[in-house]
Structure formats: C-alpha cells, structure tokens
Amino acid sequence: MKANPMINVPSTRLERSIHIITYTLLGLLYLFVTLQYNSLPEQIPAHYNFTGEITRTMSKGGIWIFPIITTIFVFVFSFLCKFPYVSNYPLKVTEENAEPVYKEGGLMLASLGLFLVLFMGAIVWQVINDAQHEQSVSETPWLIKGLLVMLLIHIIYFYKNIRKHKID
C-alpha cells in the first residue's frame, strides 16, 4: 500500500479561525465547570436514555471527564491538521489531488473539533442544569439530538466534498 504524498499544505484562514474559536470555547468550558463545581450536589447525572431520563449518576468530580476528553480529542484533531498525509481519506490521494484533499481534510478536522466542543459543552450544561434542579428527566434532550444530527450532516458534507477530488 502506497503512502499519501507528503506535501506541506498551509492551513487556510478559515481553518485557523475555527481553531481559535474552538480553543476559546474549550477554555470557556473549563471556566464554566470551575464556576459551577461548588454548587453541584454530590451526585450528578452520568447517563441519559434517548427520552432524556437520567438512568445513572456519578460523583460530581466526574464532571471533569467531559472537558478532559474534549481537550484530548481537540489536540489530536489539531495535530492531524498539521500532518494531513497521515489521515485516511475516502479516495486515492495523489500528487495531483493532494493539496485540495488535504485542505478539505484539515477543515473537516478543525470543524469536527469545534463540533465536539459544542457537543460536550451542551452535555456539560445539561448535566449541571439537571443536577442543580434535581431533575429525573432532562428538559432539553432535543439539544443533544440536534447536535448529533448536525454532526452527521457535517461528516456527510465533508465526505462528499473530499470525494469530488477523486482522480480516476
């Protein structure tokens, strides 16, 4: 199996802007958790079923897992943006199509990081809101479902855009 061409593709202004927004929102996520932590009860929601019912709880310290996991994934996505040739693409990458494919791939990973921060931020907000109001059913299960649908649309959109650069 032949490796993808190793060419240097500078990030676009849009990609850099998305990274800045992502890291800013990630910092705000940590700030939000820090500010809300002392007001949380000892047990907070850990799992919801599809209708928004809380099916499991965890200690309040578990709230930190959301920003930590998000940070790890955002860093991995950012790293992969700098080395696009290590990624797997839905087409054969050649010298002729490498630049546009790598640019689309970098934009996809950057925006995927942004979606992840938004998604985890929504989950953290929902968990904290439900814990503080001692609810057994979330009032906003549509928020998480909507973000999941948007994520699916995002992946399909970039898959189609990358496939446009296929060389037969």
mmCIF file of C-alpha atoms in Angstrom:
data_model
loop_
_atom_site.group_PDB
_atom_site.id
_atom_site.type_symbol
_atom_site.label_atom_id
_atom_site.label_comp_id
_atom_site.label_asym_id
_atom_site.label_seq_id
_atom_site.Cartn_x
_atom_site.Cartn_y
_atom_site.Cartn_z
ATOM 1 C CA MET A 1 0.000 0.000 0.000
ATOM 2 C CA LYS A 2 1.443 3.329 -1.066
ATOM 3 C CA ALA A 3 1.506 6.180 1.468
ATOM 4 C CA ASN A 4 -0.171 9.500 0.828
ATOM 5 C CA PRO A 5 2.066 12.202 -0.699
ATOM 6 C CA MET A 6 3.911 14.173 1.964
ATOM 7 C CA ILE A 7 3.392 17.776 0.876
ATOM 8 C CA ASN A 8 3.187 20.880 3.009
ATOM 9 C CA VAL A 9 -0.262 22.453 2.838
ATOM 10 C CA PRO A 10 -0.626 25.625 4.893
ATOM 11 C CA SER A 11 -3.836 25.967 6.835
ATOM 12 C CA THR A 12 -6.458 28.329 5.478
ATOM 13 C CA ARG A 13 -7.661 31.447 7.244
ATOM 14 C CA LEU A 14 -10.990 29.705 7.888
ATOM 15 C CA GLU A 15 -9.260 26.690 9.451
ATOM 16 C CA ARG A 16 -7.148 28.928 11.714
ATOM 17 C CA SER A 17 -10.260 30.890 12.729
ATOM 18 C CA ILE A 18 -12.065 27.668 13.606
ATOM 19 C CA HIS A 19 -9.110 26.579 15.750
ATOM 20 C CA ILE A 20 -9.157 29.907 17.609
ATOM 21 C CA ILE A 21 -12.907 29.645 18.230
ATOM 22 C CA THR A 22 -12.524 26.010 19.319
ATOM 23 C CA TYR A 23 -9.767 26.737 21.837
ATOM 24 C CA THR A 24 -11.638 29.778 23.151
ATOM 25 C CA LEU A 25 -14.792 27.717 23.695
ATOM 26 C CA LEU A 26 -12.727 24.938 25.273
ATOM 27 C CA GLY A 27 -11.319 27.460 27.758
ATOM 28 C CA LEU A 28 -14.852 28.705 28.455
ATOM 29 C CA LEU A 29 -15.957 25.113 29.063
ATOM 30 C CA TYR A 30 -13.283 24.731 31.753
ATOM 31 C CA LEU A 31 -14.264 28.099 33.230
ATOM 32 C CA PHE A 32 -17.951 27.129 33.305
ATOM 33 C CA VAL A 33 -17.238 23.819 35.050
ATOM 34 C CA THR A 34 -14.926 25.563 37.537
ATOM 35 C CA LEU A 35 -17.523 28.215 38.367
ATOM 36 C CA GLN A 36 -20.364 25.699 38.735
ATOM 37 C CA TYR A 37 -18.472 22.931 40.538
ATOM 38 C CA ASN A 38 -19.083 24.068 44.134
ATOM 39 C CA SER A 39 -22.820 24.450 43.543
ATOM 40 C CA LEU A 40 -23.220 20.863 42.316
ATOM 41 C CA PRO A 41 -24.776 18.192 44.532
ATOM 42 C CA GLU A 42 -22.599 15.193 45.438
ATOM 43 C CA GLN A 43 -24.314 13.041 42.761
ATOM 44 C CA ILE A 44 -24.879 14.306 39.229
ATOM 45 C CA PRO A 45 -26.376 12.674 36.104
ATOM 46 C CA ALA A 46 -23.976 10.340 34.312
ATOM 47 C CA HIS A 47 -26.212 8.840 31.644
ATOM 48 C CA TYR A 48 -29.460 9.657 29.873
ATOM 49 C CA ASN A 49 -31.610 7.376 27.767
ATOM 50 C CA PHE A 50 -32.951 8.561 24.419
ATOM 51 C CA THR A 51 -36.038 10.148 26.005
ATOM 52 C CA GLY A 52 -33.920 12.230 28.380
ATOM 53 C CA GLU A 53 -34.444 10.186 31.548
ATOM 54 C CA ILE A 54 -31.459 10.004 33.864
ATOM 55 C CA THR A 55 -30.503 6.331 34.141
ATOM 56 C CA ARG A 56 -27.254 6.556 36.127
ATOM 57 C CA THR A 57 -25.478 9.040 38.375
ATOM 58 C CA MET A 58 -21.838 9.706 39.298
ATOM 59 C CA SER A 59 -19.982 11.772 41.856
ATOM 60 C CA LYS A 60 -19.701 15.454 40.993
ATOM 61 C CA GLY A 61 -15.971 15.094 40.306
ATOM 62 C CA GLY A 62 -16.932 13.125 37.209
ATOM 63 C CA ILE A 63 -17.983 16.363 35.518
ATOM 64 C CA TRP A 64 -14.297 16.975 34.743
ATOM 65 C CA ILE A 65 -14.180 13.966 32.406
ATOM 66 C CA PHE A 66 -16.094 15.916 29.749
ATOM 67 C CA PRO A 67 -13.642 18.814 29.291
ATOM 68 C CA ILE A 68 -10.644 16.475 29.666
ATOM 69 C CA ILE A 69 -11.839 14.081 26.947
ATOM 70 C CA THR A 70 -12.738 17.053 24.756
ATOM 71 C CA THR A 71 -9.256 18.525 25.195
ATOM 72 C CA ILE A 72 -7.587 15.256 24.204
ATOM 73 C CA PHE A 73 -9.662 14.933 21.037
ATOM 74 C CA VAL A 74 -9.249 18.598 20.071
ATOM 75 C CA PHE A 75 -5.467 18.296 20.435
ATOM 76 C CA VAL A 76 -5.439 15.124 18.330
ATOM 77 C CA PHE A 77 -7.554 16.788 15.622
ATOM 78 C CA SER A 78 -5.273 19.855 15.659
ATOM 79 C CA PHE A 79 -2.199 17.627 15.391
ATOM 80 C CA LEU A 80 -3.678 15.735 12.447
ATOM 81 C CA CYS A 81 -4.412 19.053 10.697
ATOM 82 C CA LYS A 82 -0.666 19.761 10.701
ATOM 83 C CA PHE A 83 0.165 16.345 9.187
ATOM 84 C CA PRO A 84 -2.687 15.656 6.736
ATOM 85 C CA TYR A 85 -0.842 12.864 4.940
ATOM 86 C CA VAL A 86 -1.226 10.538 7.949
ATOM 87 C CA SER A 87 -5.019 10.607 7.709
ATOM 88 C CA ASN A 88 -7.144 8.092 5.871
ATOM 89 C CA TYR A 89 -9.230 9.511 3.002
ATOM 90 C CA PRO A 90 -12.152 8.017 1.052
ATOM 91 C CA LEU A 91 -10.160 8.167 -2.187
ATOM 92 C CA LYS A 92 -6.670 7.623 -3.525
ATOM 93 C CA VAL A 93 -4.540 10.677 -2.736
ATOM 94 C CA THR A 94 -2.059 11.526 -5.488
ATOM 95 C CA GLU A 95 0.325 14.409 -6.143
ATOM 96 C CA GLU A 96 -2.375 15.969 -8.377
ATOM 97 C CA ASN A 97 -5.212 15.992 -5.825
ATOM 98 C CA ALA A 98 -3.253 16.067 -2.543
ATOM 99 C CA GLU A 99 -3.481 19.800 -1.891
ATOM 100 C CA PRO A 100 -7.278 20.194 -2.199
ATOM 101 C CA VAL A 101 -7.892 16.884 -0.388
ATOM 102 C CA TYR A 102 -5.588 17.886 2.474
ATOM 103 C CA LYS A 103 -7.219 21.329 2.715
ATOM 104 C CA GLU A 104 -10.690 19.758 2.905
ATOM 105 C CA GLY A 105 -9.422 17.194 5.409
ATOM 106 C CA GLY A 106 -7.870 19.898 7.598
ATOM 107 C CA LEU A 107 -11.042 21.965 7.501
ATOM 108 C CA MET A 108 -13.092 18.876 8.356
ATOM 109 C CA LEU A 109 -10.897 18.038 11.369
ATOM 110 C CA ALA A 110 -10.865 21.637 12.598
ATOM 111 C CA SER A 111 -14.642 21.922 12.355
ATOM 112 C CA LEU A 112 -15.051 18.468 13.896
ATOM 113 C CA GLY A 113 -13.100 19.750 16.915
ATOM 114 C CA LEU A 114 -15.442 22.743 17.096
ATOM 115 C CA PHE A 115 -18.491 20.466 16.917
ATOM 116 C CA LEU A 116 -17.023 18.305 19.659
ATOM 117 C CA VAL A 117 -16.539 21.307 21.962
ATOM 118 C CA LEU A 118 -20.100 22.463 21.249
ATOM 119 C CA PHE A 119 -21.472 18.956 21.805
ATOM 120 C CA MET A 120 -19.580 18.392 25.069
ATOM 121 C CA GLY A 121 -20.444 21.920 26.201
ATOM 122 C CA ALA A 122 -24.122 21.122 25.653
ATOM 123 C CA ILE A 123 -23.769 17.877 27.607
ATOM 124 C CA VAL A 124 -21.980 19.634 30.482
ATOM 125 C CA TRP A 125 -24.597 22.376 30.540
ATOM 126 C CA GLN A 126 -27.384 19.774 30.559
ATOM 127 C CA VAL A 127 -25.750 17.689 33.320
ATOM 128 C CA ILE A 128 -25.115 20.735 35.513
ATOM 129 C CA ASN A 129 -28.597 22.157 34.907
ATOM 130 C CA ASP A 130 -30.291 18.842 35.672
ATOM 131 C CA ALA A 131 -28.127 18.265 38.769
ATOM 132 C CA GLN A 132 -28.759 21.729 40.185
ATOM 133 C CA HIS A 133 -32.506 21.420 39.643
ATOM 134 C CA GLU A 134 -32.579 17.788 40.863
ATOM 135 C CA GLN A 135 -34.456 16.621 37.784
ATOM 136 C CA SER A 136 -35.014 12.974 36.875
ATOM 137 C CA VAL A 137 -35.810 13.804 33.249
ATOM 138 C CA SER A 138 -33.917 16.363 31.203
ATOM 139 C CA GLU A 139 -35.897 19.259 29.790
ATOM 140 C CA THR A 140 -33.620 19.579 26.754
ATOM 141 C CA PRO A 141 -32.962 16.157 25.182
ATOM 142 C CA TRP A 142 -33.586 17.818 21.787
ATOM 143 C CA LEU A 143 -30.361 19.830 22.171
ATOM 144 C CA ILE A 144 -28.109 16.781 22.199
ATOM 145 C CA LYS A 145 -30.132 15.054 19.479
ATOM 146 C CA GLY A 146 -29.927 18.162 17.295
ATOM 147 C CA LEU A 147 -26.168 18.377 17.702
ATOM 148 C CA LEU A 148 -25.820 14.689 16.793
ATOM 149 C CA VAL A 149 -27.847 15.239 13.613
ATOM 150 C CA MET A 150 -25.692 18.275 12.759
ATOM 151 C CA LEU A 151 -22.564 16.182 13.316
ATOM 152 C CA LEU A 152 -23.843 13.516 10.939
ATOM 153 C CA ILE A 153 -24.644 16.152 8.299
ATOM 154 C CA HIS A 154 -21.154 17.631 8.818
ATOM 155 C CA ILE A 155 -19.449 14.284 8.184
ATOM 156 C CA ILE A 156 -21.551 13.573 5.082
ATOM 157 C CA TYR A 157 -20.871 17.076 3.724
ATOM 158 C CA PHE A 158 -17.096 16.741 4.027
ATOM 159 C CA TYR A 159 -17.116 13.168 2.754
ATOM 160 C CA LYS A 160 -18.839 14.369 -0.418
ATOM 161 C CA ASN A 161 -16.517 17.385 -0.762
ATOM 162 C CA ILE A 162 -13.404 15.261 -0.433
ATOM 163 C CA ARG A 163 -14.760 12.700 -2.928
ATOM 164 C CA LYS A 164 -15.088 15.492 -5.534
ATOM 165 C CA HIS A 165 -11.287 15.423 -5.864
ATOM 166 C CA LYS A 166 -11.212 11.795 -6.917
ATOM 167 C CA ILE A 167 -8.974 11.107 -9.899
ATOM 168 C CA ASP A 168 -9.960 8.052 -11.916
#
